[in-house]
């Protein structure tokens, strides 16, 4: 009998899983349905470049269905909730989809309204976010109009997608204003709730050095209570204030709202509680999750989603056969960090190993934790690789789910 | 690892002062850890948070983040910062005798 896998979300993770699964299982044995609420697949890392005029929305957006292989059903519709007992996905239009296996790849949503004042006066005028397409475009216009003053980049609280993106924004802003010949007229400040520039100690100190070298002030352990757009200041819970003429804010993130409406599916923030290695739900064995939707202790990043996709597909196949799940995700993550002036650095880590210097994926490869022109090209080259390599579910040579260790100077870890 | 004396009892603590063994904790110890953290008197509202932290730890093996505390403990994020100005999740975990919350990545 044909079984059915329903995948909620046709973004990075949903597309990778659908395509890999389709390649592995014949259509007469497994039906694959992908549900998404819209038809605009955005290459989200590209959003970082939009405010600086380095990318345009139409260049980083494609129709979702085109990214899915033949033999996959693409269903345009918004999921209202999941009934895990009845094994049904209920859509807002009143229809429902039964499943044998449910894969949740519904990403994260921004919740700017959860921070006092953030969506109040000044929102869209001098307070922006580049984390969604509309905001990135509006910020581009604001930067073009900017004639000097103080810009703050503020992360409200973790977890956020791609925790390095706001740092990259600082580096690119430094480069952008330099190119416009007005860098001395712009004060850049990075305001973070963390106790350093980044979460992982070795990378954190390197990134803090880079911020300093580029004249970006670093304010740490700042927990934003309120964004006063009218008065132009961030107000912390401890009473500290940071004034601004323009604020670039990364709002709080939650899981997709349908998760909260589906009893037994997610945690307090709407992320899915899955085993961090098998990606199987702890409460419901026929439910799996990956990417930004998954509540696992790892960065919410496209690279993570990609690596998890490989593991998840293996485990779903094992599950359908009634076999034990033996594919284990090791927490592997890597990211290119744009550092401005045509350069970038690369970090690579997993659950147990923090980002190390060296080269990736082996001794002859891209330099790790070091600025280089090669890494910048890596990031730019990534968009075609995304559409033509990762999403179709091809194995990209050298970029596998398990973190490579050769080529790294493990000796330098304290 | 070091040894601290709280409520007259020697206990193992981490470099940052979190109890190694949450079962050694008692309420008198909580008051003394709080004082060391600059909180002179634990009010009923502090206790709501501390008890919540302990029950979450027993249930899930880890203390909640500030965001989760704000959504589930019945104490708003704003009040949490008033009660534990140096950082609610960390300070309350220390006073509640449970491990340091794992920061997000
Ligand atoms: C500014 C920015 C820069 C980034 N830079 C990088 C980077 O350099 N490197 C990196 O690795 N990662 C980066 N990322 C992160 C990366 O884009 C995400 O981690 C990745 O896309 C997550 O994939 P996903 O499948 O989990 O979620 P998504 O790709 O976001 O897909 C989720 C899908 O679910 C759909 N959905 C949600 N709710 C419903 C519903 N109720 N019904 C139907 N459909 C629904 C959505 O429409 C969406 O299409 C960046 C992100 C941002 C915002």
Coordinates of C-alpha atoms and ligand atoms in Angstrom, one line a residue:
Chain A
X1 CA 0.0 0.0 0.0
X2 CA 1.2 3.5 -0.8
X3 CA 2.3 5.4 2.2
X4 CA 2.2 9.2 2.5
X5 CA 4.7 11.6 3.8
X6 CA 3.5 15.2 4.4
X7 CA 6.1 17.9 4.6
X8 CA 5.0 21.2 6.1
X9 CA 7.1 24.0 4.6
X10 CA 8.7 24.2 1.2
X11 CA 11.7 26.2 2.2
X12 CA 15.3 25.0 2.5
X13 CA 14.6 21.9 4.6
X14 CA 11.3 20.9 3.2
X15 CA 12.6 21.1 -0.4
X16 CA 15.8 19.1 0.4
X17 CA 13.9 16.4 2.2
X18 CA 11.3 16.0 -0.5
X19 CA 13.8 15.8 -3.3
X20 CA 16.1 13.3 -1.5
X21 CA 13.2 11.2 -0.4
X22 CA 11.7 11.2 -4.0
X23 CA 15.0 10.0 -5.4
X24 CA 15.3 7.2 -2.8
X25 CA 11.7 5.9 -2.8
X26 CA 9.5 4.9 -5.8
X27 CA 6.3 6.9 -6.3
X28 CA 4.1 3.8 -6.2
X29 CA 5.3 3.1 -2.7
X30 CA 5.6 6.6 -1.2
X31 CA 3.5 9.6 -1.9
X32 CA 5.2 12.9 -1.0
X33 CA 3.2 16.1 -0.4
X34 CA 4.8 19.4 0.3
X35 CA 2.6 22.2 1.8
X36 CA 3.6 25.8 1.8
X37 CA 1.6 29.0 2.4
X38 CA 3.2 31.0 -0.4
X39 CA 5.0 30.4 -3.7
X40 CA 8.1 32.6 -3.0
X41 CA 11.2 30.6 -2.1
X42 CA 13.7 33.2 -0.9
X43 CA 17.4 32.5 -0.6
X44 CA 17.5 34.0 2.8
X45 CA 21.3 34.5 3.2
X46 CA 20.8 36.9 0.2
X47 CA 18.7 39.2 2.5
X48 CA 21.9 40.4 4.1
X49 CA 23.1 41.9 0.8
X50 CA 19.8 43.7 -0.1
X51 CA 20.2 46.7 2.3
X52 CA 23.5 47.5 0.7
X53 CA 22.2 47.3 -2.9
X54 CA 24.4 44.2 -3.5
X55 CA 21.4 42.0 -4.3
X56 CA 17.8 42.6 -5.3
X57 CA 14.7 40.6 -4.1
X58 CA 13.9 39.2 -7.5
X59 CA 17.4 37.9 -7.8
X60 CA 17.1 35.8 -4.7
X61 CA 13.5 34.6 -5.0
X62 CA 12.1 31.7 -7.1
X63 CA 8.8 29.8 -7.3
X64 CA 8.7 26.9 -4.8
X65 CA 7.2 24.3 -7.1
X66 CA 10.1 24.6 -9.5
X67 CA 12.6 23.5 -6.9
X68 CA 10.7 20.2 -6.4
X69 CA 11.4 17.1 -8.4
X70 CA 8.7 15.5 -10.6
X71 CA 6.6 13.1 -8.6
X72 CA 6.2 15.4 -5.6
X73 CA 2.9 17.0 -4.9
X74 CA 3.1 20.7 -4.1
X75 CA 0.1 22.1 -2.2
X76 CA -0.3 25.8 -1.8
X77 CA -2.1 26.4 1.5
X78 CA -1.7 27.4 5.0
X79 CA -1.6 24.8 7.7
X80 CA -3.9 25.7 10.6
X81 CA -2.9 22.9 12.9
X82 CA -1.9 19.3 13.2
X83 CA -4.0 16.7 14.9
X84 CA -1.2 14.3 16.0
X85 CA -3.7 11.7 17.4
X86 CA -5.7 11.5 14.2
X87 CA -2.5 11.9 12.1
X88 CA -4.0 14.7 10.1
X89 CA -2.7 18.1 8.9
X90 CA -5.6 20.6 8.8
X91 CA -5.4 23.5 6.4
X92 CA -7.0 26.9 6.8
X93 CA -9.2 26.3 3.7
X94 CA -10.9 23.5 5.7
X95 CA -9.3 20.6 3.9
X96 CA -7.1 18.0 5.5
X97 CA -4.2 15.7 4.7
X98 CA -3.6 12.4 6.4
X99 CA -0.1 11.2 6.9
X100 CA 2.0 8.1 7.8
X101 CA 5.0 10.3 8.5
X102 CA 4.9 14.1 9.1
X103 CA 8.0 16.2 8.5
X104 CA 7.9 19.7 10.0
X105 CA 10.1 22.1 8.1
X106 CA 8.1 25.3 8.8
X107 CA 11.0 27.4 9.9
X108 CA 10.8 30.3 12.4
X109 CA 8.7 33.5 12.4
X110 CA 9.7 36.9 13.5
X111 CA 7.8 38.3 16.5
X112 CA 8.7 42.1 16.6
X113 CA 5.4 42.8 18.4
X114 CA 6.7 40.9 21.5
X115 CA 9.2 43.7 22.2
X116 CA 7.8 46.9 23.6
X117 CA 7.8 49.8 21.2
X118 CA 9.5 47.9 18.4
X119 CA 6.5 48.1 16.0
X120 CA 5.5 51.5 17.4
X121 CA 6.5 55.0 16.2
X122 CA 9.6 54.9 14.0
X123 CA 9.1 51.3 12.7
X124 CA 9.9 51.4 9.0
X125 CA 11.2 54.9 9.3
X126 CA 14.2 54.7 11.5
X127 CA 13.8 51.2 13.0
X128 CA 14.2 48.3 10.6
X129 CA 14.9 44.6 10.3
X130 CA 16.6 43.0 7.3
X131 CA 15.3 39.5 8.4
X132 CA 12.4 39.6 6.0
X133 CA 12.2 40.7 2.4
X134 CA 10.0 43.9 2.9
X135 CA 12.2 45.1 5.7
X136 CA 15.5 44.5 3.8
X137 CA 14.2 46.6 0.9
X138 CA 13.0 49.4 3.2
X139 CA 16.3 49.4 5.0
X140 CA 18.1 49.7 1.6
X141 CA 16.2 52.9 0.9
X142 CA 16.9 54.2 4.4
X143 CA 20.6 53.6 4.1
X144 CA 20.7 55.4 0.8
X145 CA 19.1 58.4 2.4
X146 CA 21.4 58.2 5.5
X147 CA 23.5 61.3 5.8
X148 CA 25.5 60.4 9.0
X149 CA 24.8 59.7 12.6
X150 CA 24.5 56.7 14.9
X151 CA 23.5 53.2 13.7
X152 CA 22.8 50.5 16.2
X153 CA 22.5 46.8 15.3
X154 CA 20.6 45.0 18.0
X155 CA 19.7 41.4 18.6
X156 CA 16.8 41.3 21.1
X157 CA 17.3 37.7 22.2
X158 CA 18.3 34.2 21.1
X159 CA 17.4 32.0 19.3
X160 CA 17.7 33.8 15.9
X161 CA 18.3 32.5 12.4
X162 CA 22.0 32.7 11.4
X163 CA 23.5 34.3 14.5
X164 CA 26.4 35.7 12.5
X165 CA 24.2 37.7 10.1
X166 CA 23.8 40.7 12.4
X167 CA 27.6 40.8 12.8
X168 CA 28.0 40.6 9.0
X169 CA 25.6 43.5 8.7
X170 CA 28.1 45.6 10.8
X171 CA 31.0 44.6 8.7
X172 CA 29.2 45.3 5.4
X173 CA 27.9 48.6 6.8
X174 CA 31.5 49.7 7.6
X175 CA 32.5 48.8 4.0
X176 CA 29.4 50.5 2.5
X177 CA 29.9 53.8 4.3
X178 CA 33.6 53.7 3.5
X179 CA 32.8 53.3 -0.2
X180 CA 30.4 56.2 0.0
X181 CA 33.2 58.3 1.5
X182 CA 31.3 59.0 4.7
X183 CA 32.6 56.3 7.2
X184 CA 33.9 59.0 9.7
X185 CA 30.3 60.4 9.9
X186 CA 28.8 57.1 10.9
X187 CA 29.0 55.6 14.4
X188 CA 28.3 51.8 14.3
X189 CA 27.4 50.0 17.5
X190 CA 26.6 46.3 17.9
X191 CA 24.3 45.6 20.9
X192 CA 23.9 42.0 21.9
X193 CA 22.3 40.1 24.9
X194 CA 25.3 37.7 24.8
X195 CA 28.4 38.2 26.9
X196 CA 30.6 38.4 23.8
X197 CA 30.3 38.9 20.0
X198 CA 29.3 35.3 19.4
X199 CA 28.2 32.2 21.3
X200 CA 31.3 30.1 20.8
X201 CA 34.4 31.3 22.7
X202 CA 37.2 31.0 20.1
X203 CA 35.1 32.5 17.3
X204 CA 33.7 35.1 19.7
X205 CA 37.1 36.6 20.5
X206 CA 38.1 36.6 16.8
X207 CA 34.9 38.4 15.9
X208 CA 35.2 40.9 18.7
X209 CA 38.7 41.7 17.4
X210 CA 37.3 42.2 13.9
X211 CA 34.6 44.5 15.2
X212 CA 37.2 46.6 17.0
X213 CA 39.4 46.7 13.9
X214 CA 36.5 48.0 11.9
X215 CA 35.6 50.6 14.5
X216 CA 32.3 49.0 15.5
X217 CA 31.6 49.5 19.2
X218 CA 30.5 46.4 21.0
X219 CA 27.8 46.5 23.8
X220 CA 27.3 43.1 25.5
X221 CA 24.8 41.6 28.0
X222 CA 22.2 44.2 26.9
X223 CA 18.7 42.9 27.3
X224 CA 16.4 45.2 25.3
X225 CA 13.2 46.0 27.2
X226 CA 12.0 48.7 24.8
X227 CA 12.8 50.2 21.5
X228 CA 11.9 53.9 21.6
X229 CA 11.7 54.8 17.9
X230 CA 10.4 58.2 18.6
X231 CA 13.2 59.2 21.0
X232 CA 15.8 57.1 19.2
X233 CA 17.0 54.9 22.0
X234 CA 17.2 51.3 23.0
X235 CA 16.3 50.8 26.7
X236 CA 17.7 47.8 28.5
X237 CA 16.0 46.0 31.5
X238 CA 18.9 47.2 33.6
X239 CA 18.2 50.8 32.7
X240 CA 21.1 51.2 30.3
X241 CA 20.3 53.2 27.1
X242 CA 21.8 53.2 23.7
X243 CA 20.9 56.2 21.5
X244 CA 20.4 55.8 17.7
X245 CA 19.5 57.7 14.6
X246 CA 18.8 54.4 12.8
X247 CA 18.2 51.0 14.4
X248 CA 18.6 47.7 12.7
X249 CA 16.9 45.2 14.9
X250 CA 16.7 41.4 14.8
X251 CA 13.4 40.6 16.5
X252 CA 12.5 37.6 18.7
X253 CA 11.9 34.4 16.8
X254 CA 9.2 31.8 17.5
X255 CA 8.2 28.6 15.8
X256 CA 5.3 28.7 13.2
X257 CA 2.0 29.7 14.9
X258 CA 0.3 26.5 13.8
X259 CA 2.6 24.6 16.2
X260 CA 1.1 26.4 19.2
X261 CA -2.4 25.5 18.0
X262 CA -1.4 21.8 17.8
X263 CA -1.4 20.2 21.3
X264 CA 1.5 18.0 22.0
X265 CA 3.6 19.2 19.0
X266 CA 5.9 21.9 20.2
X267 CA 7.6 23.7 23.2
X268 CA 6.8 27.0 24.8
X269 CA 8.2 29.0 21.8
X270 CA 6.6 26.8 19.2
X271 CA 9.7 24.8 18.3
X272 CA 9.4 21.0 17.8
X273 CA 10.9 18.9 20.5
X274 CA 13.0 16.3 18.6
X275 CA 15.9 14.1 19.5
X276 CA 19.0 16.1 18.7
X277 CA 20.6 13.2 16.8
X278 CA 17.8 11.3 15.1
X279 CA 15.5 14.4 14.6
X280 CA 12.5 12.2 15.6
X281 CA 9.8 13.8 17.8
X282 CA 10.1 12.5 21.4
X283 CA 6.4 12.5 21.8
X284 CA 5.2 11.1 18.4
X285 CA 7.5 8.6 16.6
X286 CA 6.0 9.3 13.2
X287 CA 6.8 13.1 13.4
X288 CA 10.2 14.5 12.4
X289 CA 11.5 18.0 12.3
X290 CA 14.5 19.9 10.9
X291 CA 15.9 23.3 10.3
X292 CA 14.7 26.4 12.1
X293 CA 11.5 24.6 13.3
X294 CA 13.5 22.1 15.3
X295 CA 14.2 22.7 19.0
X296 CA 17.7 21.3 19.0
X297 CA 20.8 23.0 20.5
X298 CA 22.4 24.2 17.3
X299 CA 22.3 27.4 15.2
X300 CA 19.3 28.0 13.1
X301 CA 21.1 28.0 9.7
X302 CA 20.7 26.8 6.2
X303 CA 23.9 24.7 6.5
X304 CA 22.5 23.0 9.6
X305 CA 19.2 22.4 7.8
X306 CA 21.0 20.9 4.8
X307 CA 23.1 18.5 7.0
X308 CA 20.0 17.5 9.0
X309 CA 18.1 16.8 5.8
X310 CA 20.5 14.0 5.0
X311 CA 20.0 12.4 8.4
X312 CA 16.3 12.9 8.5
X313 CA 15.7 11.3 5.1
X314 CA 17.6 8.2 6.2
X315 CA 15.7 8.0 9.4
X316 CA 12.3 8.5 7.7
X317 CA 13.1 5.6 5.4
X318 CA 14.1 3.4 8.2
X319 CA 11.0 4.3 10.2
X320 CA 8.7 3.5 7.2
X321 CA 10.4 0.0 7.1
X322 CA 10.0 -0.5 10.8
X323 CA 13.8 -0.5 11.2
X324 CA 15.7 1.2 14.0
X325 CA 16.8 4.8 13.3
X326 CA 20.6 4.7 12.8
X327 CA 21.4 8.0 11.1
X328 CA 22.7 10.4 13.6
X329 CA 23.1 14.2 13.1
X330 CA 26.3 15.4 14.9
X331 CA 25.4 19.1 15.2
X332 CA 27.5 20.0 12.2
X333 CA 27.2 23.7 11.1
X334 CA 29.3 25.9 9.0
X335 CA 28.9 29.5 7.8
X336 CA 30.7 32.0 5.7
X337 CA 30.9 35.3 7.5
X338 CA 31.0 38.4 5.3
X339 CA 33.5 40.8 6.7
X340 CA 33.2 43.6 4.1
X341 CA 35.6 44.9 1.5
X342 CA 35.2 41.8 -0.6
X343 CA 36.3 39.4 2.1
X344 CA 34.8 36.8 4.3
X345 CA 35.7 34.2 6.9
X346 CA 34.4 30.7 7.4
X347 CA 33.6 28.8 10.6
X348 CA 32.8 25.1 11.0
X349 CA 31.6 23.3 14.2
X350 CA 29.4 20.7 15.7
X351 CA 27.7 19.7 19.1
X352 CA 31.1 18.8 20.6
X353 CA 33.7 20.8 18.8
X354 CA 33.7 24.6 18.6
X355 CA 34.8 26.6 15.6
X356 CA 38.5 26.0 15.0
X357 CA 41.1 27.6 12.8
X358 CA 42.6 25.6 9.9
X359 CA 41.1 24.8 6.5
X360 CA 37.8 23.4 5.2
X361 CA 36.9 20.7 4.2
X362 CA 40.5 19.4 4.4
X363 CA 44.0 20.8 4.5
X364 CA 43.7 22.2 1.0
X365 CA 40.6 24.1 1.3
X366 CA 39.1 27.4 2.5
X367 CA 40.9 29.1 5.4
X368 CA 38.9 28.8 8.7
X369 CA 38.3 31.7 11.1
X370 CA 40.4 33.9 8.9
X371 CA 39.4 36.7 6.5
X372 CA 40.1 35.9 2.9
X373 CA 39.1 36.8 -0.6
X374 CA 38.5 33.1 -1.3
X375 CA 35.8 32.9 1.4
X376 CA 34.0 35.9 0.1
X377 CA 33.8 34.2 -3.3
X378 CA 32.6 31.1 -1.5
X379 CA 29.6 33.0 -0.1
X380 CA 28.8 34.7 -3.4
X381 CA 29.1 31.3 -5.2
X382 CA 26.7 29.8 -2.7
X383 CA 23.5 31.0 -4.3
X384 CA 23.8 28.9 -7.5
X385 CA 25.0 26.0 -5.3
X386 CA 21.9 26.5 -3.2
X387 CA 19.4 26.3 -6.1
X388 CA 21.3 23.7 -8.2
X389 CA 23.1 21.6 -5.6
X390 CA 21.6 21.6 -2.2
X391 CA 17.9 21.9 -2.9
X392 CA 17.8 19.2 -5.5
X393 CA 19.4 17.0 -2.9
X394 CA 22.6 16.3 -4.7
X395 CA 25.6 15.2 -2.6
X396 CA 28.0 18.2 -2.9
X397 CA 31.6 16.9 -2.8
X398 CA 33.3 17.8 0.4
X399 CA 30.2 19.1 2.1
X400 CA 28.7 16.2 4.0
X401 CA 26.6 15.9 7.1
X402 CA 29.4 14.8 9.4
X403 CA 31.8 17.6 10.5
X404 CA 35.3 17.0 9.0
X405 CA 38.2 17.1 11.4
X406 CA 41.2 16.8 9.1
X407 CA 42.6 20.2 8.2
X408 CA 41.8 21.7 11.5
X409 CA 44.2 22.8 14.2
X410 CA 42.6 21.0 17.1
X411 CA 45.7 21.7 19.2
X412 CA 44.7 25.4 19.5
X413 CA 41.6 24.7 21.5
X414 CA 42.0 25.8 25.1
Chain B
X1 CA 35.6 22.7 40.7
X2 CA 35.6 24.2 44.2
X3 CA 34.0 23.7 47.5
X4 CA 31.7 26.4 49.0
X5 CA 30.0 26.4 52.4
X6 CA 26.3 27.2 52.3
X7 CA 24.0 26.8 55.2
X8 CA 26.8 25.3 57.1
X9 CA 27.3 22.5 54.6
X10 CA 30.2 22.1 52.2
X11 CA 29.0 21.7 48.6
X12 CA 30.8 21.3 45.3
X13 CA 30.3 24.3 42.9
X14 CA 31.4 25.1 39.4
X15 CA 33.9 27.9 38.6
X16 CA 30.9 30.2 38.2
X17 CA 29.3 29.1 41.5
X18 CA 26.6 26.8 40.2
X19 CA 25.9 23.7 42.4
X20 CA 27.4 20.5 41.0
X21 CA 24.7 18.4 42.7
X22 CA 21.2 19.9 42.7
X23 CA 20.0 17.4 45.3
X24 CA 22.3 19.0 48.0
X25 CA 20.2 22.2 47.7
X26 CA 17.9 23.5 50.5
X27 CA 16.0 26.7 51.1
X28 CA 18.5 28.1 53.6
X29 CA 21.2 27.6 51.0
X30 CA 19.1 29.5 48.5
X31 CA 18.9 32.5 50.8
X32 CA 22.7 32.5 51.2
X33 CA 23.4 32.1 47.5
X34 CA 21.0 35.0 46.9
X35 CA 22.8 37.2 49.3
X36 CA 26.1 36.5 47.6
X37 CA 24.4 37.5 44.4
X38 CA 23.3 40.8 45.9
X39 CA 19.7 39.9 46.7
X40 CA 19.3 40.6 50.4
X41 CA 15.8 39.2 50.9
X42 CA 14.0 36.6 48.8
X43 CA 10.4 37.7 48.4
X44 CA 7.4 35.5 47.6
X45 CA 7.8 36.5 43.9
X46 CA 11.4 35.3 44.0
X47 CA 10.3 32.0 45.4
X48 CA 7.7 31.6 42.6
X49 CA 10.5 31.8 40.1
X50 CA 12.9 29.6 42.2
X51 CA 10.4 26.8 42.7
X52 CA 9.4 27.0 39.0
X53 CA 13.1 26.7 38.0
X54 CA 13.5 23.6 40.2
X55 CA 10.3 21.9 38.9
X56 CA 11.4 22.6 35.3
X57 CA 14.8 21.2 36.0
X58 CA 13.3 18.0 37.5
X59 CA 11.0 17.6 34.5
X60 CA 13.3 18.5 31.7
X61 CA 16.9 18.2 33.0
X62 CA 17.6 21.9 32.3
X63 CA 16.5 25.3 33.5
X64 CA 14.4 27.5 31.1
X65 CA 15.6 30.6 29.3
X66 CA 14.3 34.1 30.2
X67 CA 11.9 34.0 27.3
X68 CA 10.4 30.7 28.3
X69 CA 10.3 31.8 32.0
X70 CA 8.4 35.0 30.9
X71 CA 5.9 32.9 29.0
X72 CA 5.3 30.1 31.5
X73 CA 6.3 31.0 35.1
X74 CA 3.5 33.5 35.6
X75 CA 6.1 36.3 36.2
X76 CA 6.6 38.7 33.3
X77 CA 10.1 39.3 31.7
X78 CA 10.0 42.8 33.0
X79 CA 9.4 41.7 36.6
X80 CA 12.0 38.9 36.2
X81 CA 14.6 41.5 35.6
X82 CA 13.4 43.5 38.6
X83 CA 13.7 40.5 40.8
X84 CA 17.0 39.3 39.3
X85 CA 18.7 42.3 37.8
X86 CA 21.9 40.5 36.9
X87 CA 20.1 38.2 34.5
X88 CA 17.1 36.1 35.6
X89 CA 17.8 32.8 34.0
X90 CA 21.3 32.6 35.3
X91 CA 20.9 34.1 38.7
X92 CA 17.6 32.2 39.5
X93 CA 19.2 29.0 38.3
X94 CA 22.2 29.6 40.7
X95 CA 19.9 30.4 43.6
X96 CA 17.7 27.4 42.8
X97 CA 20.8 25.1 42.9
X98 CA 20.4 23.9 39.3
X99 CA 23.0 23.9 36.5
X100 CA 23.7 27.0 34.4
X101 CA 21.1 27.2 31.6
X102 CA 22.7 26.2 28.3
X103 CA 22.9 29.4 26.3
X104 CA 21.4 29.4 22.8
X105 CA 23.7 28.9 19.9
Ligands
LIG1 C1 19.1 37.5 6.9 C2 19.4 36.1 7.0 C3 20.7 35.6 6.6 C4 21.0 34.3 6.7 N1 22.2 33.8 6.3 C5 22.5 32.5 6.4 C6 23.9 32.1 6.0 O1 24.7 32.9 5.6 N2 24.1 30.8 6.1 C7 23.2 29.9 6.5 O2 23.5 28.7 6.6 N3 21.9 30.2 6.9 C8 21.6 31.6 6.8 N4 20.3 32.0 7.1 C9 19.4 31.0 7.7 C10 18.7 30.1 6.7 O3 18.1 30.9 5.7 C11 17.6 29.3 7.4 O4 18.2 28.7 8.5 C12 17.0 28.2 6.5 O5 16.4 28.7 5.4 C13 16.0 27.4 7.3 O6 15.3 26.5 6.5 P1 13.9 25.9 7.0 O7 13.5 24.9 5.9 O8 14.0 25.4 8.4 O9 13.0 27.2 7.0 P2 12.5 28.1 5.8 O10 13.4 27.9 4.6 O11 12.3 29.4 6.3 O12 11.1 27.4 5.3 C14 10.0 27.4 6.1 C15 8.8 27.3 5.2 O13 7.6 27.0 6.0 C16 6.5 27.7 5.5 N5 5.5 27.7 6.5 C17 5.5 28.2 7.7 N6 4.3 28.1 8.3 C18 3.5 27.5 7.5 C19 2.1 27.2 7.5 N7 1.4 27.4 8.6 N8 1.6 26.6 6.4 C20 2.3 26.4 5.3 N9 3.6 26.7 5.2 C21 4.2 27.3 6.3 C22 7.1 29.0 5.1 O14 6.3 29.7 4.2 C23 8.5 28.7 4.6 O15 8.5 28.5 3.2 C24 20.0 33.3 7.1 C25 18.7 33.8 7.4 C26 18.4 35.1 7.4 C27 17.0 35.6 7.7

